[in-house]
Short mmCIF file of C-alpha atoms in Angstrom, two decimals:
data_model
loop_
_atom_site.label_atom_id
_atom_site.label_comp_id
_atom_site.label_asym_id
_atom_site.label_seq_id
_atom_site.Cartn_x
_atom_site.Cartn_y
_atom_site.Cartn_z
CA UNK A 1358 -0.07 0.07 0.23
CA UNK A 1359 1.49 3.39 -0.72
CA UNK A 1360 2.33 5.29 2.06
CA UNK A 1361 0.77 8.74 2.81
CA UNK A 1362 3.07 11.81 3.25
CA UNK A 1363 4.20 12.79 6.70
CA UNK A 1364 2.71 15.43 8.86
CA UNK A 1365 3.67 18.74 7.70
CA UNK A 1366 5.71 19.62 11.06
CA UNK A 1367 8.76 18.76 9.25
CA UNK A 1368 9.87 22.30 8.20
CA UNK A 1369 11.82 21.52 5.03
CA UNK A 1370 8.58 19.98 3.92
CA UNK A 1371 6.40 22.94 5.18
CA UNK A 1372 9.04 25.12 3.03
CA UNK A 1373 8.33 23.20 -0.10
CA UNK A 1374 4.59 23.42 0.23
CA UNK A 1375 3.40 26.60 -1.21
CA UNK A 1376 -0.44 25.62 -0.54
CA UNK A 1377 0.46 25.30 3.35
CA UNK A 1378 2.48 28.49 3.60
CA UNK A 1379 0.07 30.67 2.12
CA UNK A 1380 -2.86 29.32 4.40
CA UNK A 1381 -0.38 29.82 7.44
CA UNK A 1382 0.06 33.39 6.91
CA UNK A 1383 -3.59 34.08 7.87
CA UNK A 1384 -4.21 35.50 11.41
CA UNK A 1385 -7.84 34.88 11.51
CA UNK A 1386 -9.94 35.39 14.79
CA UNK A 1387 -12.91 33.17 15.98
CA UNK A 1388 -15.52 35.38 14.52
CA UNK A 1389 -13.58 34.82 11.12
CA UNK A 1390 -14.08 30.88 11.36
CA UNK A 1391 -17.69 31.73 12.33
CA UNK A 1392 -18.12 33.78 8.79
CA UNK A 1393 -16.47 31.03 7.04
CA UNK A 1394 -18.47 27.93 8.78
CA UNK A 1395 -22.00 30.05 8.12
CA UNK A 1396 -20.92 30.50 4.43
CA UNK A 1397 -20.11 26.74 3.97
CA UNK A 1398 -23.27 25.31 5.91
CA UNK A 1399 -25.92 28.30 5.41
CA UNK A 1400 -26.41 28.26 1.84
CA UNK A 1401 -29.31 28.31 -0.72
CA UNK A 1402 -29.55 24.37 -0.09
CA UNK A 1403 -31.95 25.57 2.67
CA UNK A 1404 -34.17 26.01 0.04
CA UNK A 1405 -34.10 22.44 -0.36
CA UNK A 1406 -35.62 21.56 3.08
CA UNK A 1407 -39.23 21.77 2.29
CA UNK A 1408 -38.48 19.33 -0.45
CA UNK A 1409 -36.33 16.96 1.97
CA UNK A 1410 -39.63 17.42 4.43
CA UNK A 1411 -41.72 15.94 1.91
CA UNK A 1412 -40.05 12.54 1.95
CA UNK A 1413 -40.26 12.70 5.64
CA UNK A 1414 -43.52 14.29 6.80
CA UNK A 1415 -43.86 16.56 9.59
CA UNK A 1416 -42.64 14.44 12.57
CA UNK A 1417 -39.99 12.70 11.09
CA UNK A 1418 -38.77 15.90 9.27
CA UNK A 1419 -38.50 17.83 12.43
CA UNK A 1420 -36.73 15.06 14.10
CA UNK A 1421 -34.23 14.13 11.56
CA UNK A 1422 -33.26 18.13 11.08
CA UNK A 1423 -33.17 18.36 14.81
CA UNK A 1424 -30.61 15.10 15.04
CA UNK A 1425 -28.51 16.29 12.18
CA UNK A 1426 -28.11 19.24 14.01
CA UNK A 1427 -27.08 18.12 17.22
CA UNK A 1428 -24.88 15.54 15.64
CA UNK A 1429 -22.76 17.77 13.26
CA UNK A 1430 -22.04 20.49 16.01
CA UNK A 1431 -20.95 17.64 18.09
CA UNK A 1432 -18.88 16.41 15.16
CA UNK A 1433 -17.20 19.57 14.45
CA UNK A 1434 -16.39 20.37 18.07
CA UNK A 1435 -14.54 17.09 18.37
CA UNK A 1436 -12.92 17.59 15.09
CA UNK A 1437 -11.49 20.83 16.54
CA UNK A 1438 -10.56 18.88 19.66
CA UNK A 1439 -8.84 16.64 17.49
CA UNK A 1440 -6.71 19.36 15.78
CA UNK A 1441 -5.89 20.99 19.04
CA UNK A 1442 -4.73 18.03 20.44
CA UNK A 1443 -2.22 17.58 17.52
CA UNK A 1444 -1.23 21.21 17.60
CA UNK A 1445 -0.62 20.74 21.19
CA UNK A 1446 1.77 17.93 20.39
CA UNK A 1447 3.65 19.74 17.43
CA UNK A 1448 1.60 18.76 14.37
CA UNK A 1449 -0.48 21.47 13.22
CA UNK A 1450 -2.66 19.97 10.62
CA UNK A 1451 -4.29 22.49 7.98
CA UNK A 1452 -6.05 19.48 5.62
CA UNK A 1453 -8.61 16.94 6.43
CA UNK A 1454 -6.52 14.52 4.55
CA UNK A 1455 -3.14 14.91 6.48
CA UNK A 1456 -5.07 15.08 9.95
CA UNK A 1457 -6.84 11.47 8.87
CA UNK A 1458 -3.49 10.14 7.85
CA UNK A 1459 -1.52 10.99 10.99
CA UNK A 1460 -4.25 9.82 13.44
CA UNK A 1461 -5.17 6.53 11.37
CA UNK A 1462 -1.61 5.62 10.01
CA UNK A 1463 -2.86 4.77 7.04
CA UNK A 1464 -1.69 6.03 3.39
CA UNK A 1465 -4.84 4.44 1.97
CA UNK A 1466 -6.81 6.65 4.36
CA UNK A 1467 -5.10 9.70 3.06
CA UNK A 1468 -6.06 9.21 -0.37
CA UNK A 1469 -9.64 8.00 0.69
CA UNK A 1470 -10.22 11.79 2.26
CA UNK A 1471 -8.61 13.31 -0.86
CA UNK A 1472 -11.18 11.45 -3.22
CA UNK A 1473 -14.12 12.13 -0.63
CA UNK A 1474 -13.39 15.62 -0.07
CA UNK A 1475 -12.62 16.52 -3.70
CA UNK A 1476 -16.18 14.75 -4.65
CA UNK A 1477 -17.89 16.72 -2.12
CA UNK A 1478 -16.31 20.45 -2.80
CA UNK A 1479 -16.53 19.96 -6.70
CA UNK A 1480 -20.09 18.48 -6.07
CA UNK A 1481 -21.31 21.78 -4.21
CA UNK A 1482 -19.29 24.15 -6.72
CA UNK A 1483 -20.93 22.54 -9.49
CA UNK A 1484 -24.35 22.97 -7.49
CA UNK A 1485 -23.65 26.50 -6.82
CA UNK A 1486 -23.20 27.36 -10.28
CA UNK A 1487 -25.99 25.64 -11.30
CA UNK A 1488 -28.43 27.09 -8.61
CA UNK A 1489 -26.94 30.62 -9.64
CA UNK A 1490 -27.92 30.02 -13.36
CA UNK A 1491 -31.17 29.15 -12.14
CA UNK A 1492 -31.64 32.14 -9.98
CA UNK A 1493 -30.43 34.31 -13.15
CA UNK A 1494 -33.42 32.28 -15.35
CA UNK A 1495 -36.08 32.86 -12.72
CA UNK A 1496 -35.41 36.80 -12.76
CA UNK A 1497 -34.90 36.80 -16.89
CA UNK A 1498 -38.21 34.72 -17.29
CA UNK A 1499 -40.00 36.89 -14.77
CA UNK A 1500 -39.22 40.13 -16.88
CA UNK A 1501 -39.19 37.96 -20.66
CA UNK A 1502 -41.61 34.94 -20.23
CA UNK A 1503 -40.82 34.09 -23.73
CA UNK A 1504 -37.46 35.17 -23.68
CA UNK A 1505 -34.77 33.00 -25.89
CA UNK A 1506 -31.84 32.84 -23.44
CA UNK A 1507 -31.62 29.14 -21.93
CA UNK A 1508 -30.36 27.99 -18.74
CA UNK A 1509 -26.90 26.94 -19.92
CA UNK A 1510 -26.35 30.25 -21.21
CA UNK A 1511 -26.70 31.60 -17.86
CA UNK A 1512 -24.35 29.20 -16.34
CA UNK A 1513 -22.06 30.22 -18.60
CA UNK A 1514 -22.48 33.84 -17.40
CA UNK A 1515 -22.24 32.58 -13.82
CA UNK A 1516 -19.00 30.98 -14.70
CA UNK A 1517 -17.37 33.75 -16.00
CA UNK A 1518 -18.22 35.38 -12.92
CA UNK A 1519 -16.66 33.04 -10.88
CA UNK A 1520 -13.35 32.68 -12.83
CA UNK A 1521 -12.72 36.46 -11.80
CA UNK A 1522 -13.74 35.89 -8.02
CA UNK A 1523 -11.66 33.00 -7.65
CA UNK A 1524 -8.42 34.71 -8.13
CA UNK A 1525 -8.70 35.98 -4.26
CA UNK A 1526 -5.68 34.07 -3.00
CA UNK A 1527 -6.35 32.58 0.20
CA UNK A 1528 -9.31 31.36 2.37
CA UNK A 1529 -8.70 34.31 5.00
CA UNK A 1530 -8.94 36.85 1.91
CA UNK A 1531 -12.92 35.52 1.98
CA UNK A 1532 -13.43 36.75 5.47
CA UNK A 1533 -15.23 39.95 4.10
CA UNK A 1534 -16.97 38.16 1.63
CA UNK A 1535 -18.14 35.72 3.96
CA UNK A 1536 -19.38 38.40 6.44
CA UNK A 1537 -21.49 39.60 3.68
CA UNK A 1538 -22.60 36.24 2.96
CA UNK A 1539 -23.80 35.64 6.70
CA UNK A 1540 -26.02 38.46 6.19
CA UNK A 1541 -27.40 37.58 2.73
CA UNK A 1542 -28.45 34.22 4.00
CA UNK A 1543 -30.34 35.81 6.89
CA UNK A 1544 -31.94 38.17 4.25
CA UNK A 1545 -33.28 36.00 1.79
CA UNK A 1546 -34.41 33.27 4.29
CA UNK A 1547 -36.53 35.68 5.81
CA UNK A 1548 -38.11 36.82 2.52
CA UNK A 1549 -38.54 33.55 1.45
CA UNK A 1550 -40.49 32.73 5.07
CA UNK A 1551 -42.30 36.01 4.57
CA UNK A 1552 -43.25 34.81 0.88
CA UNK A 1553 -44.38 31.73 2.07
CA UNK A 1554 -46.53 33.18 4.52
CA UNK A 1555 -48.42 35.46 2.42
CA UNK A 1556 -48.86 32.50 -0.27
CA UNK A 1557 -50.16 30.41 2.64
CA UNK A 1558 -52.93 32.73 3.62
CA UNK A 1559 -53.97 34.07 0.14
CA UNK A 1560 -56.71 33.36 -1.75
CA UNK A 1561 -54.53 31.62 -4.46
CA UNK A 1562 -53.12 29.48 -1.54
CA UNK A 1563 -52.28 25.94 -3.17
CA UNK A 1564 -53.92 23.02 -1.62
CA UNK A 1565 -52.02 21.25 1.17
CA UNK A 1566 -51.29 17.56 1.06
CA UNK A 1567 -48.98 15.93 3.18
CA UNK A 1568 -49.23 12.62 2.32
CA UNK A 1569 -46.33 10.29 1.78
CA UNK A 1570 -45.54 8.02 -1.41
CA UNK A 1571 -48.18 5.31 -2.12
CA UNK A 1572 -45.69 1.98 -1.49
CA UNK A 1573 -44.00 1.44 1.90
CA UNK A 1574 -40.91 0.79 -0.44
CA UNK A 1575 -41.09 4.14 -2.07
CA UNK A 1576 -41.95 5.67 1.37
CA UNK A 1577 -38.35 4.11 2.79
CA UNK A 1578 -36.67 5.36 -0.32
CA UNK A 1579 -37.78 9.04 -0.15
CA UNK A 1580 -37.27 9.07 3.53
CA UNK A 1581 -33.49 8.07 3.09
CA UNK A 1582 -32.98 10.41 0.06
CA UNK A 1583 -34.53 13.33 2.47
CA UNK A 1584 -32.06 12.54 5.28
CA UNK A 1585 -29.19 12.29 2.64
CA UNK A 1586 -29.91 15.93 1.63
CA UNK A 1587 -30.33 17.03 5.09
CA UNK A 1588 -26.85 15.31 5.38
CA UNK A 1589 -25.48 17.63 2.73
CA UNK A 1590 -27.20 20.67 3.96
CA UNK A 1591 -25.55 20.52 7.53
CA UNK A 1592 -22.32 19.19 6.25
CA UNK A 1593 -19.20 20.90 4.92
CA UNK A 1594 -16.19 18.57 5.27
CA UNK A 1595 -13.56 21.48 5.71
CA UNK A 1596 -13.44 22.44 9.65
CA UNK A 1597 -9.71 21.63 9.30
CA UNK A 1598 -9.05 23.98 6.63
CA UNK A 1599 -11.35 26.62 8.36
CA UNK A 1600 -9.58 25.93 11.54
CA UNK A 1601 -6.04 26.71 9.77
CA UNK A 1602 -7.03 30.04 9.05
CA UNK A 1603 -6.93 31.01 12.77
CA UNK A 1604 -3.93 32.80 14.49
CA UNK A 1605 -2.50 30.28 16.90
CA UNK A 1606 -3.24 29.33 19.73
CA UNK A 1607 -6.20 28.05 18.58
CA UNK A 1608 -7.63 26.60 21.91
CA UNK A 1609 -11.41 27.32 21.85
CA UNK A 1610 -11.87 29.59 18.87
CA UNK A 1611 -13.69 26.83 16.83
CA UNK A 1612 -16.24 26.30 19.74
CA UNK A 1613 -17.25 30.12 19.53
CA UNK A 1614 -17.20 29.92 15.65
CA UNK A 1615 -19.64 27.04 15.82
CA UNK A 1616 -21.91 28.73 18.26
CA UNK A 1617 -22.24 31.80 15.93
CA UNK A 1618 -22.84 29.61 13.05
CA UNK A 1619 -25.18 27.36 14.56
CA UNK A 1620 -27.42 30.48 15.83
CA UNK A 1621 -27.61 31.31 12.36
CA UNK A 1622 -28.35 27.86 11.49
CA UNK A 1623 -31.45 27.55 14.08
CA UNK A 1624 -32.89 31.00 12.76
CA UNK A 1625 -32.87 29.69 9.14
CA UNK A 1626 -33.32 26.00 8.80
CA UNK A 1627 -36.23 25.72 10.73
CA UNK A 1628 -38.16 28.92 9.43
CA UNK A 1629 -37.67 27.81 5.72
CA UNK A 1630 -38.24 24.01 6.34
CA UNK A 1631 -41.76 24.90 8.25
CA UNK A 1632 -42.99 27.70 6.26
CA UNK A 1633 -42.20 25.57 2.83
CA UNK A 1634 -43.58 22.72 3.77
CA UNK A 1635 -47.00 24.33 5.61
CA UNK A 1636 -47.69 25.76 2.14
CA UNK A 1637 -46.73 23.34 -0.55
CA UNK A 1638 -46.50 19.81 1.32
CA UNK A 1639 -45.65 16.91 -1.03
CA UNK A 1640 -45.67 19.56 -3.96
CA UNK A 1641 -42.61 21.50 -2.47
CA UNK A 1642 -39.88 21.90 -5.21
CA UNK A 1643 -36.60 21.07 -4.74
CA UNK A 1644 -35.92 24.93 -4.69
CA UNK A 1645 -38.76 26.79 -2.95
CA UNK A 1646 -38.65 29.96 -5.00
CA UNK A 1647 -39.79 27.73 -7.92
CA UNK A 1648 -42.79 26.88 -6.24
CA UNK A 1649 -43.36 30.58 -5.11
CA UNK A 1650 -42.80 31.35 -8.90
CA UNK A 1651 -44.87 28.41 -10.75
CA UNK A 1652 -44.45 28.02 -14.67
CA UNK A 1653 -48.17 28.34 -14.86
CA UNK A 1654 -50.53 30.98 -13.01
CA UNK A 1655 -49.46 33.83 -11.37
CA UNK A 1656 -46.83 34.46 -8.63
CA UNK A 1657 -47.51 33.39 -5.30
CA UNK A 1658 -45.76 36.60 -3.63
CA UNK A 1659 -45.20 39.83 -4.67
CA UNK A 1660 -42.52 39.77 -7.39
CA UNK A 1661 -40.41 42.77 -6.08
CA UNK A 1662 -40.07 40.88 -2.67
CA UNK A 1663 -39.04 37.68 -4.33
CA UNK A 1664 -36.71 39.24 -6.92
CA UNK A 1665 -34.82 40.83 -3.90
CA UNK A 1666 -34.42 37.23 -2.41
CA UNK A 1667 -33.31 35.58 -5.63
CA UNK A 1668 -30.78 38.71 -6.12
CA UNK A 1669 -29.29 37.83 -2.25
CA UNK A 1670 -29.50 34.18 -3.16
CA UNK A 1671 -27.19 34.43 -6.26
CA UNK A 1672 -24.61 36.64 -4.50
CA UNK A 1673 -24.38 34.21 -1.92
CA UNK A 1674 -23.71 31.30 -4.26
CA UNK A 1675 -20.52 33.20 -5.40
CA UNK A 1676 -19.23 33.23 -1.74
CA UNK A 1677 -20.23 29.58 -1.26
CA UNK A 1678 -18.66 28.74 -4.82
CA UNK A 1679 -15.27 30.54 -3.40
CA UNK A 1680 -15.26 28.70 0.08
CA UNK A 1681 -15.74 25.20 -1.30
CA UNK A 1682 -13.25 25.75 -4.32
CA UNK A 1683 -10.35 26.43 -1.86
CA UNK A 1684 -9.37 23.09 -1.08
CA UNK A 1685 -9.12 22.30 -4.74
CA UNK A 1686 -6.90 25.36 -5.29
CA UNK A 1687 -4.96 24.65 -2.30
CA UNK A 1688 -4.16 21.17 -3.67
CA UNK A 1689 -3.53 22.54 -7.31
CA UNK A 1690 -0.91 25.19 -5.53
CA UNK A 1691 0.77 22.61 -3.37
CA UNK A 1692 3.05 22.09 -6.62
CA UNK A 1693 2.15 24.48 -9.05
CA UNK A 1694 3.27 27.71 -6.82
CA UNK A 1695 6.74 28.81 -5.76
CA UNK A 1696 6.65 29.51 -1.86
CA UNK A 1697 9.94 31.55 -2.11
CA UNK A 1698 8.15 34.29 -4.34
CA UNK A 1699 5.19 36.36 -3.10
CA UNK A 1700 1.58 35.46 -3.65
CA UNK A 1701 1.20 38.21 -6.05
CA UNK A 1702 4.26 37.56 -7.94
CA UNK A 1703 4.25 36.60 -11.67
CA UNK A 1704 5.52 33.34 -11.28
CA UNK A 1705 2.35 32.18 -8.92
CA UNK A 1706 -0.18 34.89 -10.45
CA UNK A 1707 -0.22 33.31 -14.02
CA UNK A 1708 -0.43 29.60 -12.83
CA UNK A 1709 -3.10 30.54 -10.33
CA UNK A 1710 -5.22 32.64 -12.88
CA UNK A 1711 -4.90 29.48 -15.46
CA UNK A 1712 -5.50 26.66 -13.17
CA UNK A 1713 -8.44 28.32 -11.09
CA UNK A 1714 -10.07 29.55 -14.39
CA UNK A 1715 -9.77 25.71 -15.78
CA UNK A 1716 -11.21 24.49 -12.66
CA UNK A 1717 -14.34 26.93 -12.90
CA UNK A 1718 -14.73 25.85 -16.52
CA UNK A 1719 -15.12 22.23 -15.65
CA UNK A 1720 -17.54 22.90 -12.67
CA UNK A 1721 -19.81 25.25 -15.07
CA UNK A 1722 -19.76 22.47 -17.89
CA UNK A 1723 -20.87 19.99 -15.70
CA UNK A 1724 -23.74 22.22 -14.08
CA UNK A 1725 -24.72 22.84 -17.66
CA UNK A 1726 -24.92 19.35 -18.51
CA UNK A 1727 -26.42 17.88 -15.52
CA UNK A 1728 -29.09 20.16 -13.90
CA UNK A 1729 -30.15 17.58 -11.07
CA UNK A 1730 -29.68 20.07 -8.21
CA UNK A 1731 -32.03 18.30 -5.74
CA UNK A 1732 -30.54 14.69 -6.68
CA UNK A 1733 -26.86 15.88 -6.65
CA UNK A 1734 -27.62 16.98 -2.90
CA UNK A 1735 -28.53 13.42 -1.94
CA UNK A 1736 -25.73 11.71 -3.75
CA UNK A 1737 -23.04 13.84 -2.46
CA UNK A 1738 -24.72 13.56 1.19
CA UNK A 1739 -24.73 9.86 1.27
CA UNK A 1740 -21.50 9.26 -0.31
CA UNK A 1741 -19.65 12.37 0.76
CA UNK A 1742 -20.87 14.03 4.01
CA UNK A 1743 -22.12 11.16 5.91
CA UNK A 1744 -18.70 9.43 5.95
CA UNK A 1745 -16.45 12.84 6.39
CA UNK A 1746 -18.54 14.48 8.67
CA UNK A 1747 -20.66 11.80 10.88
CA UNK A 1748 -18.14 9.09 11.02
CA UNK A 1749 -14.50 10.15 11.09
CA UNK A 1750 -14.56 12.85 13.44
CA UNK A 1751 -15.95 10.37 16.11
CA UNK A 1752 -13.37 7.73 15.04
CA UNK A 1753 -10.29 10.44 15.24
CA UNK A 1754 -11.55 11.57 18.64
CA UNK A 1755 -11.38 8.18 20.28
CA UNK A 1756 -8.11 7.41 18.62
CA UNK A 1757 -6.54 10.40 19.94
CA UNK A 1758 -7.93 11.49 23.37
CA UNK A 1759 -8.74 7.74 24.19
CA UNK A 1760 -11.60 8.05 26.08
CA UNK A 1761 -12.21 5.05 28.73
CA UNK A 1762 -14.50 2.37 26.90
CA UNK A 1763 -16.84 2.45 29.87
CA UNK A 1764 -17.41 6.07 29.20
CA UNK A 1765 -20.32 7.48 27.81
CA UNK A 1766 -18.24 9.65 25.17
CA UNK A 1767 -16.81 6.64 23.78
CA UNK A 1768 -20.24 4.83 23.17
CA UNK A 1769 -22.15 7.88 21.94
CA UNK A 1770 -19.10 7.81 19.26
CA UNK A 1771 -19.68 4.06 18.40
CA UNK A 1772 -23.58 4.81 18.13
CA UNK A 1773 -23.04 7.60 16.05
CA UNK A 1774 -20.51 5.70 13.80
CA UNK A 1775 -22.71 2.83 13.29
CA UNK A 1776 -26.07 4.36 13.01
CA UNK A 1777 -24.91 6.80 10.04
CA UNK A 1778 -22.72 4.00 8.59
CA UNK A 1779 -26.17 2.20 8.13
CA UNK A 1780 -27.83 5.62 7.10
CA UNK A 1781 -24.85 6.11 4.62
CA UNK A 1782 -25.21 3.12 2.68
CA UNK A 1783 -29.20 3.23 2.55
CA UNK A 1784 -29.06 6.98 1.42
CA UNK A 1785 -26.73 5.97 -1.31
CA UNK A 1786 -28.88 3.37 -2.43
CA UNK A 1787 -31.81 5.56 -2.56
CA UNK A 1788 -30.36 8.66 -3.75
CA UNK A 1789 -28.63 6.70 -6.70
CA UNK A 1790 -31.66 5.26 -7.36
CA UNK A 1791 -33.99 8.35 -7.57
CA UNK A 1792 -30.88 9.73 -9.85
CA UNK A 1793 -31.44 6.82 -12.26
CA UNK A 1794 -35.23 7.39 -12.37
CA UNK A 1795 -34.87 10.94 -13.14
CA UNK A 1796 -32.27 10.11 -15.52
CA UNK A 1797 -35.01 9.14 -17.97
CA UNK A 1798 -36.65 12.40 -17.86
CA UNK A 1799 -33.48 14.30 -18.60
CA UNK A 1800 -31.60 15.18 -21.45
CA UNK A 1801 -27.84 16.89 -21.59
CA UNK A 1802 -28.04 20.79 -21.26
CA UNK A 1803 -31.95 20.78 -20.49
CA UNK A 1804 -33.56 23.84 -19.79
CA UNK A 1805 -35.10 22.83 -16.68
CA UNK A 1806 -33.76 21.70 -13.40
CA UNK A 1807 -35.15 18.10 -12.60
CA UNK A 1808 -36.92 17.81 -9.24
#
């Protein structure tokens, strides 16, 4: 088996690693970590929550949303403790893959985490571009219902903007962007909630039906697909990379950042899920804005209000695309950049422009080719976020802190790992099944996002 690279406490290795050197120049505070975490977790994917609830119903929907919130907070907190533990031992890890390799001592684990993290980050970058293109399409269609511009053309426009914004050099340089992103998420959430309440009490309110699928098998499959979607909405998988932007010592800073992030989560997730599912029930779209602006009939809320919400979503999607691309950029620049020259030197600037632009073109191409926004969330959640955010942190904590086998902490970690391993396997099957079923309705470069 190929051996993983050694931890980066070795100074000679660190000096040759431009990706690491540029990250470690960051001097972030706990509130900066809170901005980054909020942008990574609280995004327009919350507009998918009513769609997730339609596969679970009220009771199970609330239960799964709450359990996912509690478990992810606990998971990210444990991961921050593992990082602090390694730093106190002289090994400051700035990458999830290196942390996993150091603790688990397996070269295979290093490459497994690279694969999972790359799939997550690329999938979300594709999803962000796709949803941003859909936002532009919604605004355009409201003004020009019979307009000739297609979805793939809007995606191309978004991709060009992302190519420009991707030149912000480091994660820490996004701190002001991510502060704006936090306020944008609160803004469009409250707009959507107000729009849903307006739609629900208006004379044009849609009929409400909260029933589930007809067959027991379909009910179970839809439920696990919905659980995978919620996992993807809560998951981020970049806690080590965010913690690396903090100025040392980092003790306690991530906990404060998590408290900030989960305060925003509480305000946004529950209000979006409840209001959207209350109005549209099992007819909820994978993007609740599409339900509020149906293809046929009048808008169910003031179009000017929805227009502002769509603009807020669009702007935040640029921030999310930037955040989730950072890990890919850091991998590229580990070898492409020269640590002995400035981050804005010609030697480093030209490769950065080329590589980051090519990465965005790649993501934009797949966003245009595969408009499966809701289904992509489910598959990414099951195959990526569940192992990375619900299993590995507990395993890493048990191995580094070695809690007693008779302790509550040890057994709650074991139970979480076992339960979410099963949820991940079933969620993978149900999500892939739905993807296959939807594929029969889809053609390349379609002008509609499949629900």
